Short mmCIF file of C-alpha atoms and ligand atoms in Angstrom, two decimals:
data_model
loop_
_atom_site.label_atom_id
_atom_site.label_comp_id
_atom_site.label_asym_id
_atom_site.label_seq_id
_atom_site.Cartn_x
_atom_site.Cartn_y
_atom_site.Cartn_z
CA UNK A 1 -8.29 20.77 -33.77
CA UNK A 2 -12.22 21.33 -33.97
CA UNK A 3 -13.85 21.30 -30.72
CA UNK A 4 -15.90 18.51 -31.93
CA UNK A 5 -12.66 16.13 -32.24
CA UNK A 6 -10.90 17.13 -28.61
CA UNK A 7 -11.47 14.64 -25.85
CA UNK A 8 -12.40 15.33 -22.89
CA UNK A 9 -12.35 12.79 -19.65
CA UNK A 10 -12.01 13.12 -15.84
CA UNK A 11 -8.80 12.01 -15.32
CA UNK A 12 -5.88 11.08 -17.69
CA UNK A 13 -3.61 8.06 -16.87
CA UNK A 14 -0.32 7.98 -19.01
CA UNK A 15 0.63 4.43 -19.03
CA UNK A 16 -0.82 0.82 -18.30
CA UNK A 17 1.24 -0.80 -16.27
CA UNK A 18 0.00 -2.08 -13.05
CA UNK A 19 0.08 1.46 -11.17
CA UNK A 20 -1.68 2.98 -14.17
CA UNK A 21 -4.26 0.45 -14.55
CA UNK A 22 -4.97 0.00 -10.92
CA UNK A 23 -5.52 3.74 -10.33
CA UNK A 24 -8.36 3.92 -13.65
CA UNK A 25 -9.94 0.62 -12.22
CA UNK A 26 -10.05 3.03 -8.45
CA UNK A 27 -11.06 6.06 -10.18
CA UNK A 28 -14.42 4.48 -12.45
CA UNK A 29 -15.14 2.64 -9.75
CA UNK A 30 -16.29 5.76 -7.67
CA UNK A 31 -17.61 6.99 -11.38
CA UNK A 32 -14.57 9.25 -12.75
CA UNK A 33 -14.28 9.26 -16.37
CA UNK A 34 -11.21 8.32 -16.83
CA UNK A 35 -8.99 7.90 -20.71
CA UNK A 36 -6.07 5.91 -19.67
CA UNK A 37 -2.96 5.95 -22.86
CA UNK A 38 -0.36 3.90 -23.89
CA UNK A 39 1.91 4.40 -26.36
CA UNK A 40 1.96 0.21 -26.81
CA UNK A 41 -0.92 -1.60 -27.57
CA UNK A 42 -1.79 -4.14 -25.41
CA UNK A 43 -0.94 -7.65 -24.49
CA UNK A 44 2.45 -6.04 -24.48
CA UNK A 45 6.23 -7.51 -22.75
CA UNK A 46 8.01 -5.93 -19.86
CA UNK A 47 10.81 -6.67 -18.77
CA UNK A 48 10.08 -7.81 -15.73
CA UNK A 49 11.09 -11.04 -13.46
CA UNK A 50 7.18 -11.38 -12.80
CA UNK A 51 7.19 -12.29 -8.94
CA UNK A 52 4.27 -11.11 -6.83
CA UNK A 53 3.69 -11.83 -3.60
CA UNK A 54 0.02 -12.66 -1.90
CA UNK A 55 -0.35 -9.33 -0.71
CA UNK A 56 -0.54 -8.02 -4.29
CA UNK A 57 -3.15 -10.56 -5.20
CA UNK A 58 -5.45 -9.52 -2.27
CA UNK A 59 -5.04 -5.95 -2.69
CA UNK A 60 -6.18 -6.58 -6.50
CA UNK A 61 -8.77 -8.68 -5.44
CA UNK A 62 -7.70 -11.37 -7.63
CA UNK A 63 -9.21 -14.90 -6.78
CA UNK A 64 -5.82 -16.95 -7.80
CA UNK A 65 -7.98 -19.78 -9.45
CA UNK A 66 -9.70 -17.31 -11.48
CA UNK A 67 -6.77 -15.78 -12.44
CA UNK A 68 -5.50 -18.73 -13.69
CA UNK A 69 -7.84 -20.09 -15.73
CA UNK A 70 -5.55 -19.58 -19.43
CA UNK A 71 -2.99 -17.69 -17.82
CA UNK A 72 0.71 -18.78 -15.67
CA UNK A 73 -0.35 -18.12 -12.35
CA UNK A 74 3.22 -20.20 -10.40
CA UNK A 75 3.21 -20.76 -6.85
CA UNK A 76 6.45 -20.29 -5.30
CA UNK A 77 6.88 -22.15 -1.88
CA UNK A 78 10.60 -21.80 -1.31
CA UNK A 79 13.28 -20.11 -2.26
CA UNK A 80 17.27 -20.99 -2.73
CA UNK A 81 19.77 -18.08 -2.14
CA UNK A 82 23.19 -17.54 -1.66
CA UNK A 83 26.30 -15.88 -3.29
CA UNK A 84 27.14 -15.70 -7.18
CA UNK A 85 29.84 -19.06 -7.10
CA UNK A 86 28.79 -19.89 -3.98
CA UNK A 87 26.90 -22.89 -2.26
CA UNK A 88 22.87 -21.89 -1.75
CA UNK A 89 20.48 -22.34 1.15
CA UNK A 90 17.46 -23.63 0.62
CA UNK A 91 14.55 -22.31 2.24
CA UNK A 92 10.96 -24.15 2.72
CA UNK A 93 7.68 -22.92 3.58
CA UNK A 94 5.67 -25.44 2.68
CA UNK A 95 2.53 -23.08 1.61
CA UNK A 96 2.28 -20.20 -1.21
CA UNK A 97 4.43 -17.28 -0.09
CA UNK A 98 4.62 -15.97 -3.66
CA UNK A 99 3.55 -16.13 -6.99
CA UNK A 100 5.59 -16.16 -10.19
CA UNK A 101 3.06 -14.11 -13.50
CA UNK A 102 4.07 -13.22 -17.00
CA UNK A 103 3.57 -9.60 -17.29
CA UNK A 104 2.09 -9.99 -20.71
CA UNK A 105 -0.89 -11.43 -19.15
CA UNK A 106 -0.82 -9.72 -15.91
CA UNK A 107 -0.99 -6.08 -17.30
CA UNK A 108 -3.29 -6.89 -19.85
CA UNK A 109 -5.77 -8.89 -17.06
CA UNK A 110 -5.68 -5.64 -15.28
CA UNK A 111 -5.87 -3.61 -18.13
CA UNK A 112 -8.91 -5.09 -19.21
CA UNK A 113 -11.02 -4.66 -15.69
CA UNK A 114 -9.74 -1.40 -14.95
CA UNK A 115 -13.16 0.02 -16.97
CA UNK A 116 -11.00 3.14 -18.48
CA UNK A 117 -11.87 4.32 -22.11
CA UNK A 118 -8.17 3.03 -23.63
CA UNK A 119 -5.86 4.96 -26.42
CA UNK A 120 -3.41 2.61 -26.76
CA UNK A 121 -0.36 2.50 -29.29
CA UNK A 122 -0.32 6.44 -28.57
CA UNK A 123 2.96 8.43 -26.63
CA UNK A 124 3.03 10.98 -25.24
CA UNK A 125 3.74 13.81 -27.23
CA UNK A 126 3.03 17.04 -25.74
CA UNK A 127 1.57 18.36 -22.63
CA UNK A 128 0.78 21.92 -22.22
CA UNK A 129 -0.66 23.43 -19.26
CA UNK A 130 -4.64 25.07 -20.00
CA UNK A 131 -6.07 26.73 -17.53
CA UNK A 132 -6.20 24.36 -14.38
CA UNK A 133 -6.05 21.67 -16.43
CA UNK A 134 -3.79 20.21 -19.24
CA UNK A 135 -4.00 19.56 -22.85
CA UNK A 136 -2.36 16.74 -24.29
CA UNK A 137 -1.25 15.61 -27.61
CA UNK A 138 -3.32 18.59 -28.62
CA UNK A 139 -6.28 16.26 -28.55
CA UNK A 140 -7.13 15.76 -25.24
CA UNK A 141 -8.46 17.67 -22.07
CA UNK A 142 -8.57 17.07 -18.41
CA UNK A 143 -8.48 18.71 -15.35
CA UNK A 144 -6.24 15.74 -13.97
CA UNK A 145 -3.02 13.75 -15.18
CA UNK A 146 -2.01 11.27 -13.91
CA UNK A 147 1.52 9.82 -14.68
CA UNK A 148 1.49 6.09 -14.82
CA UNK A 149 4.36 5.85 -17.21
CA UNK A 150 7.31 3.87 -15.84
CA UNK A 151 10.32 5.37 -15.40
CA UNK A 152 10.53 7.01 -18.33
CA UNK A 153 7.16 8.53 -17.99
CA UNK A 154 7.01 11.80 -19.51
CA UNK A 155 4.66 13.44 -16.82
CA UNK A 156 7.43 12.78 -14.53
CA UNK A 157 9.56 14.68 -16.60
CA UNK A 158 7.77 17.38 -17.00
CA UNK A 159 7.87 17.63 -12.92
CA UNK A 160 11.62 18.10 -13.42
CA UNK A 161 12.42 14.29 -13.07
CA UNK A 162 16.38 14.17 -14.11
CA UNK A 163 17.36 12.10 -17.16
CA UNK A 164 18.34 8.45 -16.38
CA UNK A 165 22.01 9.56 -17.20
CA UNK A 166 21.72 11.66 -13.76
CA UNK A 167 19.63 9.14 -11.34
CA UNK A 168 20.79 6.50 -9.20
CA UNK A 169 18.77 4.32 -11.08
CA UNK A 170 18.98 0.06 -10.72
CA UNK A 171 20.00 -1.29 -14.16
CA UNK A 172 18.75 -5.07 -15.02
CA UNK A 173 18.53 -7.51 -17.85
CA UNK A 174 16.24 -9.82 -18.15
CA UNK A 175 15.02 -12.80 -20.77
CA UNK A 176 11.72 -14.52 -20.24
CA UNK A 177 11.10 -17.55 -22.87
CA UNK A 178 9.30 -20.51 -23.42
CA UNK A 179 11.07 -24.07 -22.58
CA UNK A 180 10.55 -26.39 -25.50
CA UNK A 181 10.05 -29.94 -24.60
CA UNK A 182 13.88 -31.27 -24.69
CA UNK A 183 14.44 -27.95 -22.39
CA UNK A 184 12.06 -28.72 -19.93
CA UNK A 185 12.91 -31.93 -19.32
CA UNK A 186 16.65 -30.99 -18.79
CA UNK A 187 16.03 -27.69 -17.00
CA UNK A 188 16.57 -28.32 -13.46
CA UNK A 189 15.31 -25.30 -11.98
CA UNK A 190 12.27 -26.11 -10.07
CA UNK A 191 9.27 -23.72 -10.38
CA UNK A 192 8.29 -23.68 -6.99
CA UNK A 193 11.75 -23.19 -5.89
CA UNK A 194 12.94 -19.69 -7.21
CA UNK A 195 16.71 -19.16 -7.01
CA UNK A 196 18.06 -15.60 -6.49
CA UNK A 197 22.19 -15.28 -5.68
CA UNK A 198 23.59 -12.31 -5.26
CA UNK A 199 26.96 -10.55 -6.43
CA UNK A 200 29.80 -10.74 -4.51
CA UNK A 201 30.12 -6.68 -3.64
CA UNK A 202 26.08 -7.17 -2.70
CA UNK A 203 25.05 -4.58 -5.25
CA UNK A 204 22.72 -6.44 -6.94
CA UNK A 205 21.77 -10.03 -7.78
CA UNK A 206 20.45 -12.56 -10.19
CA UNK A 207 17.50 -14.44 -10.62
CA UNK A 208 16.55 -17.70 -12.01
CA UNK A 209 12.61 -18.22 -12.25
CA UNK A 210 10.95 -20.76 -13.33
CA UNK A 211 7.14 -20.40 -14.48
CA UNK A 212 5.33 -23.36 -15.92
CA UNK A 213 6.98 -23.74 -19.74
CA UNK A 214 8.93 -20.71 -18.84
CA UNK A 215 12.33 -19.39 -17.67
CA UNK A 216 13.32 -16.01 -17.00
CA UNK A 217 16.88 -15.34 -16.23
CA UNK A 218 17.81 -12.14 -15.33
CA UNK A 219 20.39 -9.88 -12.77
CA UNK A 220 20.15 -6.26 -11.52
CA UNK A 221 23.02 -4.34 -10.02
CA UNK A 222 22.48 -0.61 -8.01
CA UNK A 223 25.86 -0.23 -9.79
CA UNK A 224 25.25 -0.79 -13.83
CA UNK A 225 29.04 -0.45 -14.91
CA UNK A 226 30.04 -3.90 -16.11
CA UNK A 227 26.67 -5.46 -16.07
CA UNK A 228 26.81 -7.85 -18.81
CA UNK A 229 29.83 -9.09 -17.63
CA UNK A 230 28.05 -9.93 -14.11
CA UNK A 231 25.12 -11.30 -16.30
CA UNK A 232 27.58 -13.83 -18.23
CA UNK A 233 29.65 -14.79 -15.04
CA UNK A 234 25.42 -15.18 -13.41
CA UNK A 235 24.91 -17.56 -16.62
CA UNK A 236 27.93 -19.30 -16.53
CA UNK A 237 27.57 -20.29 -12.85
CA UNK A 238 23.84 -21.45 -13.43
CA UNK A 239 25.08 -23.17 -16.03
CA UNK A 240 27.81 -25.24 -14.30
CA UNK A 241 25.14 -25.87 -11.59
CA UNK A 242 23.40 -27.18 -14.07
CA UNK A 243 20.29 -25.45 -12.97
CA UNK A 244 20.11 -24.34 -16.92
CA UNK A 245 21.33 -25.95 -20.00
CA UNK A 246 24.20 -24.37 -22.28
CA UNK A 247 21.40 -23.27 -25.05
CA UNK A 248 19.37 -20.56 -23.06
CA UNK A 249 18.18 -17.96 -26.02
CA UNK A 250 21.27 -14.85 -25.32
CA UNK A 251 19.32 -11.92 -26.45
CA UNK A 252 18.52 -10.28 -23.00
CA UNK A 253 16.57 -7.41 -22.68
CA UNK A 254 17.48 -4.32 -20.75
CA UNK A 255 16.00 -1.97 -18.32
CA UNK A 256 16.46 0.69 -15.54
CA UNK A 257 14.48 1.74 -12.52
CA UNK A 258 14.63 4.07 -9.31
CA UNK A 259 14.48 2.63 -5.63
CA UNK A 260 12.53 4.43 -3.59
CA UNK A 261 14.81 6.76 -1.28
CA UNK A 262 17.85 6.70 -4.06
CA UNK A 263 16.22 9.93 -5.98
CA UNK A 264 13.88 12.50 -5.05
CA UNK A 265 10.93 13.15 -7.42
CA UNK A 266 8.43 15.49 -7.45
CA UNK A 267 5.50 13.51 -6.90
CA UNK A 268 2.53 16.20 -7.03
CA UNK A 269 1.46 19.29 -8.70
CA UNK A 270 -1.50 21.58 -9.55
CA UNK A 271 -3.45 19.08 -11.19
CA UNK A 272 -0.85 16.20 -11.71
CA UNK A 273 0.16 13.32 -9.47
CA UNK A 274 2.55 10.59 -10.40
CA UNK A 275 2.50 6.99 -9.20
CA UNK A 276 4.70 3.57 -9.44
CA UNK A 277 7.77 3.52 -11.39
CA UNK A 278 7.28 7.44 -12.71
CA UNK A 279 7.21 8.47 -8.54
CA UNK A 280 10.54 5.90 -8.24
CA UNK A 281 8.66 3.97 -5.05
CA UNK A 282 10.38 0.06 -5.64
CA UNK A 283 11.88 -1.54 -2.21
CA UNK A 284 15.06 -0.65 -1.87
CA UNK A 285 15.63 -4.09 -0.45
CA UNK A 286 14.66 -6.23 -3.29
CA UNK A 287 13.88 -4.03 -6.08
CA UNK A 288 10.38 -5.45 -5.87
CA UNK A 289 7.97 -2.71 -7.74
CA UNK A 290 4.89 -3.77 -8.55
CA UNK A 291 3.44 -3.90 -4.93
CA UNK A 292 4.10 -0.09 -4.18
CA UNK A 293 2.82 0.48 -7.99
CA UNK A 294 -0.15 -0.84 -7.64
CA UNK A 295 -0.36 0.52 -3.46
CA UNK A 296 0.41 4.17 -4.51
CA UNK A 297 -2.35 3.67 -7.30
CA UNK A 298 -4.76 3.29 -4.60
CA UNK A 299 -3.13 6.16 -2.11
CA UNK A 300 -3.32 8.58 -4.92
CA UNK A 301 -7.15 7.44 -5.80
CA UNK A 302 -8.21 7.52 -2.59
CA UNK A 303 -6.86 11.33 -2.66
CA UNK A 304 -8.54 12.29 -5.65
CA UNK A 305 -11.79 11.12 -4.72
CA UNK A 306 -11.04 13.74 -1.40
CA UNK A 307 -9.96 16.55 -3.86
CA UNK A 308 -13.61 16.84 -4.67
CA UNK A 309 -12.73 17.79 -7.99
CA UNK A 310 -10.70 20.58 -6.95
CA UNK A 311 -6.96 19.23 -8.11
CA UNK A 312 -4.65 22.19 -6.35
CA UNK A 313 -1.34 21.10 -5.12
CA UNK A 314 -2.20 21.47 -1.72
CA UNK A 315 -5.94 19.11 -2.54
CA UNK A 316 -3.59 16.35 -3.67
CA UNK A 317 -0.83 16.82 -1.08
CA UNK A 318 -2.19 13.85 1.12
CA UNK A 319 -0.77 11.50 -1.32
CA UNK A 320 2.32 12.32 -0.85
CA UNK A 321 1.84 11.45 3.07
CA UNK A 322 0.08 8.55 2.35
CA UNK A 323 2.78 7.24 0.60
CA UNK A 324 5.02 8.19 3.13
CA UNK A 325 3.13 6.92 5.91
CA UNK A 326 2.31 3.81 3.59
CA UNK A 327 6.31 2.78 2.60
CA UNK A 328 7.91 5.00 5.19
CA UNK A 329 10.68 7.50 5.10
CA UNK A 330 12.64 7.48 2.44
CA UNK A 331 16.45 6.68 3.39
CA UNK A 332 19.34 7.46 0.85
CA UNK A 333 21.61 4.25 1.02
CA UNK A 334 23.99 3.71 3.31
CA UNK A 335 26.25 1.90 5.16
CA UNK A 336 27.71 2.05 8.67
CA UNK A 337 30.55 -0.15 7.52
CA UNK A 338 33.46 0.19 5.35
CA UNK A 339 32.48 -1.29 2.25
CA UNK A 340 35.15 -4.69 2.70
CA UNK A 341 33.81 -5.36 5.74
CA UNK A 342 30.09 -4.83 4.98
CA UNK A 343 30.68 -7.56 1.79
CA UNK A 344 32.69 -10.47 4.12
CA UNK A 345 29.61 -10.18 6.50
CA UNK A 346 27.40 -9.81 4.37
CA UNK A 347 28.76 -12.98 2.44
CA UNK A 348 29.19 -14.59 5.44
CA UNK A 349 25.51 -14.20 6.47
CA UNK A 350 24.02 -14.99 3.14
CA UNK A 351 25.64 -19.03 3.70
CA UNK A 352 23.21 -18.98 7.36
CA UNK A 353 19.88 -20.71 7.05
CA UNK A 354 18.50 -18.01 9.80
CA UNK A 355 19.77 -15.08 8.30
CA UNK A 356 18.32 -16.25 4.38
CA UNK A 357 14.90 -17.10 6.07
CA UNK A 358 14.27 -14.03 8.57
CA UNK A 359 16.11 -11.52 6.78
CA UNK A 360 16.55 -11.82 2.85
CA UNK A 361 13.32 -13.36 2.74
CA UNK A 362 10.33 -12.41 5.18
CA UNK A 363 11.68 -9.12 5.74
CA UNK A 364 13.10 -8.13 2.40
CA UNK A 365 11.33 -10.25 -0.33
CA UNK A 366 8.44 -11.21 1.36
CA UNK A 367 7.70 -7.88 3.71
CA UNK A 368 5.81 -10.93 5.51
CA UNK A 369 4.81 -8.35 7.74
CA UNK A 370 3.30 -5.56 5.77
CA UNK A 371 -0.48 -6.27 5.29
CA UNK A 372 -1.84 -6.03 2.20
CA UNK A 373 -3.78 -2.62 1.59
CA UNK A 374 -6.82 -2.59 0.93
CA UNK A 375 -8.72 0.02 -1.45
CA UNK A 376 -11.17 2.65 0.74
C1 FAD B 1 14.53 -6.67 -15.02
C2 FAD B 1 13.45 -6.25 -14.05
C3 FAD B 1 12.86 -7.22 -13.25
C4 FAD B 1 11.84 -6.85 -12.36
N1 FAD B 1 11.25 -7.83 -11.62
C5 FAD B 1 10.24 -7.50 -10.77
C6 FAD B 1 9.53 -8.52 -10.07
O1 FAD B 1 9.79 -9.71 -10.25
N2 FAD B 1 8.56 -8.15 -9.22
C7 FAD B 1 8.23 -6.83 -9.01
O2 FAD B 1 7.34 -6.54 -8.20
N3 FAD B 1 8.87 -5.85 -9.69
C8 FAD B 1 9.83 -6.15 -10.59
N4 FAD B 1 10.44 -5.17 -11.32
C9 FAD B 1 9.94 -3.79 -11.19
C10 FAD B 1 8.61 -3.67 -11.92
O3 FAD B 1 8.72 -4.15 -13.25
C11 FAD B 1 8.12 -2.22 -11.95
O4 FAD B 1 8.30 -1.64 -10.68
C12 FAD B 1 6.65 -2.12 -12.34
O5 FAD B 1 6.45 -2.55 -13.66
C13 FAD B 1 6.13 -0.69 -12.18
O6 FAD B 1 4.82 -0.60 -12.70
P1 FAD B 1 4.29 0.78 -13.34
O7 FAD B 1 2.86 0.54 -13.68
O8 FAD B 1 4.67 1.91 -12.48
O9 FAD B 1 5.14 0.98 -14.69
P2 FAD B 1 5.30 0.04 -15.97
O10 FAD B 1 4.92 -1.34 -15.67
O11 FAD B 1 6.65 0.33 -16.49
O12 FAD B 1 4.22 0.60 -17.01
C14 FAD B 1 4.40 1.86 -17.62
C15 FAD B 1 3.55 1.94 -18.87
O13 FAD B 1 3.67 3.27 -19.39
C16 FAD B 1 3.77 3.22 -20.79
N5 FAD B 1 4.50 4.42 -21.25
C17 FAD B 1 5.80 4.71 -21.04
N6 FAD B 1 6.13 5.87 -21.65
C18 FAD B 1 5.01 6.31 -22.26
C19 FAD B 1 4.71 7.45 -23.06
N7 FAD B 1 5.66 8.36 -23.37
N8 FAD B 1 3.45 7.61 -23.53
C20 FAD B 1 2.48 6.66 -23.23
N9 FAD B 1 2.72 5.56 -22.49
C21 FAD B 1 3.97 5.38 -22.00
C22 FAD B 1 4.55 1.94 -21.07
O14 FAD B 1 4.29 1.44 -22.38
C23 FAD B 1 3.99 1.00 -19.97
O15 FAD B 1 2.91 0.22 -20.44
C24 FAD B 1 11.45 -5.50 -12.23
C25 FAD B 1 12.05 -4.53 -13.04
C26 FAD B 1 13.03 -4.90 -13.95
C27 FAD B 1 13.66 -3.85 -14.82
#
């Protein structure tokens, strides 16, 4: 490679996902130049339900009506929960409490402001260590990488991240279409109305979300033997609701993530940090993950602008405390009961109004409590 054809930049983001973009639009900002890569090019799918909640919005400084101008912006004033087979509780709140996005749009909104110079339909192909800094794809230099890349990202694996074979990881499927007009009318799932029931051993749930012309079915499990077959019984129950029809699209779309506190990565190095899905940070609770993506952007931003250019392990280790001041410790799961006893509570608690309003949904959906941050 001639000297004249390396890049060079600031920073390097692999990956544009919400954490990665967020961190680039953090970094310019203060005047970084920053090269942010993608190995898709961009509006681009992921498979994703596609439920934010306010506190997202006013971290990203989104004005909702702007936002919405061309793209599914879906506020989400209630909720209906219960058990897979079950009856469900409805629960009202009369104002926004979330919104429902299509990451297509979402990512590439961000994407767009985030002011980063963009390779996009480029992977990741190499990273070798120069110096302080990196070299990567033998094409590009920087003194800081920054691994943005899902959970899959390869930065994270080159911090020793374990294959998926060997993590905890959730495991979900997911379809996201558009409603013609014969399916719209007969669809009686009610966009402002989410409904999310979960399996009867409470290791995961399913979710039907309505967004403007659009459903997206979908059900995650902590425990991903036999999850198509929890996915088909999830179908066949919404079906015999009748909250869908009998001729949702089948082809679902698959995908696997770490909670935060059910793996330990690595989440700094000299002259590498890794944030969102790549540092495994999603609620444990809810599996929620675009909140602490976009959250740990801005943690690990704010620490590289104190790093004064000098990227050392121990410049950058303030992110790490950040994020655990930020999300808290991080607790392996567990339970005090045996596990029969936890799922007949458990099921037993899921039929109360009380217990679906205070607990599944302010404190674990909603974290109605947690503040939105807000960038330094
Ligand atoms: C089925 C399902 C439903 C979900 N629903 C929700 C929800 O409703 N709400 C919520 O908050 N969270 C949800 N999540 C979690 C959420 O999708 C993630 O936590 C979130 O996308 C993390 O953002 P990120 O920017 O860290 O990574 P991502 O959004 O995964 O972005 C990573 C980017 O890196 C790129 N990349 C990957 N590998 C490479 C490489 N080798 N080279 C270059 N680029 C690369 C990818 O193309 C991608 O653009 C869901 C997850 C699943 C699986």
């Amino acid at each position: 490679m001639t000297a004249a054809a390396m890049e060079r930049c600031d920073a390097l983001v692999v990956g544009g996902g919400p954490a990665g973009s967020t961190c680039a639009a953090a970094l310019t900002r203060h005047g970084l130049d920053v090269l942010l890569l993608d190995q898709k090019t961009f509006p681009r799918d992921k498979v994703c339900a596609g439920w934010i909640t306010p506190a997202v919005l006013e971290t990203l400084q989104i004005e909702p009506a702007e936002y919405a101008a061309g793209r599914v912006l879906q506020p989400i004033t209630g909720f209906r929960t219960g058990l897979i087979g079950g009856s469900a509780v409805e629960t009202c709140y009369r104002r926004p409490v979330s919104y429902g996005i299509r990451r297509c749009e979402f990512d590439y909104y961000l994407l767009g402001r985030s002011g980063a110079r963009l390779r996009l339909g480029e992977p990741v192909r190499s990273l070798e260590r120069r110096g302080e800094g990196w070299l990567v794809n033998g094409a590009i230099e920087t003194p800081l990488l920054i691994g943005a890349g899902g959970h899959f990202c390869p930065v994270a694996r080159s911090l020793g991240a374990p294959s998926q074979a060997s993590e905890p990881v959730v495991a979900a499927k997911e379809i996201e279409f558009a409603l013609d007009a014969r399916q719209q009318k007969a669809c009686e799932a009610r966009a402002d109305t989410p409904e999310l029931y979960f399996c009867r051993d409470l290791l995961g749930y399913g979710w039907c979300f309505r967004k403007g012309g659009y459903l997206n079915i979908g059900l995650g499990r902590e425990d991903r033997s036999g999850l198509s077959q929890h996915l088909d019984d999830f179908c066949a129950f919404l079906k015999q609701r009748g909250t869908i029809s009998a001729d949702i699209p089948i082809r679902f779309h698959g995908h696997a993530y770490l909670l935060r506190g059910r793996g330990a990565r690595t989440v700094i190095d000299n002259g590498v940090l890794l944030i969102g899905d790549a540092a495994g940070l999603a609620y444990p609770e809810s599996g929620e993950g675009i909140r602490p993506a976009v959250e740990s952007a801005l943690l690990a931003a704010a620490t590289i602008r104190e790093a004064g250019r000098n990227y050392r392990s121990e410049r950058l280790a303030p992110y790490a405390q950040r994020l655990q001041a930020r999300l808290g410790p991080a607790r392996p799961a567990q339970s005090m009961l045996p596990a029969g006893l936890h799922r007949l509570i458990g099921g037993m608690l899921l039929e109360s109004a009380w217990f679906a309003r205070h607990v599944v949904l302010d404190r674990w959906f909603l974290r109605a409590r947690q503040r939105a941050l807000h960038a330094a």
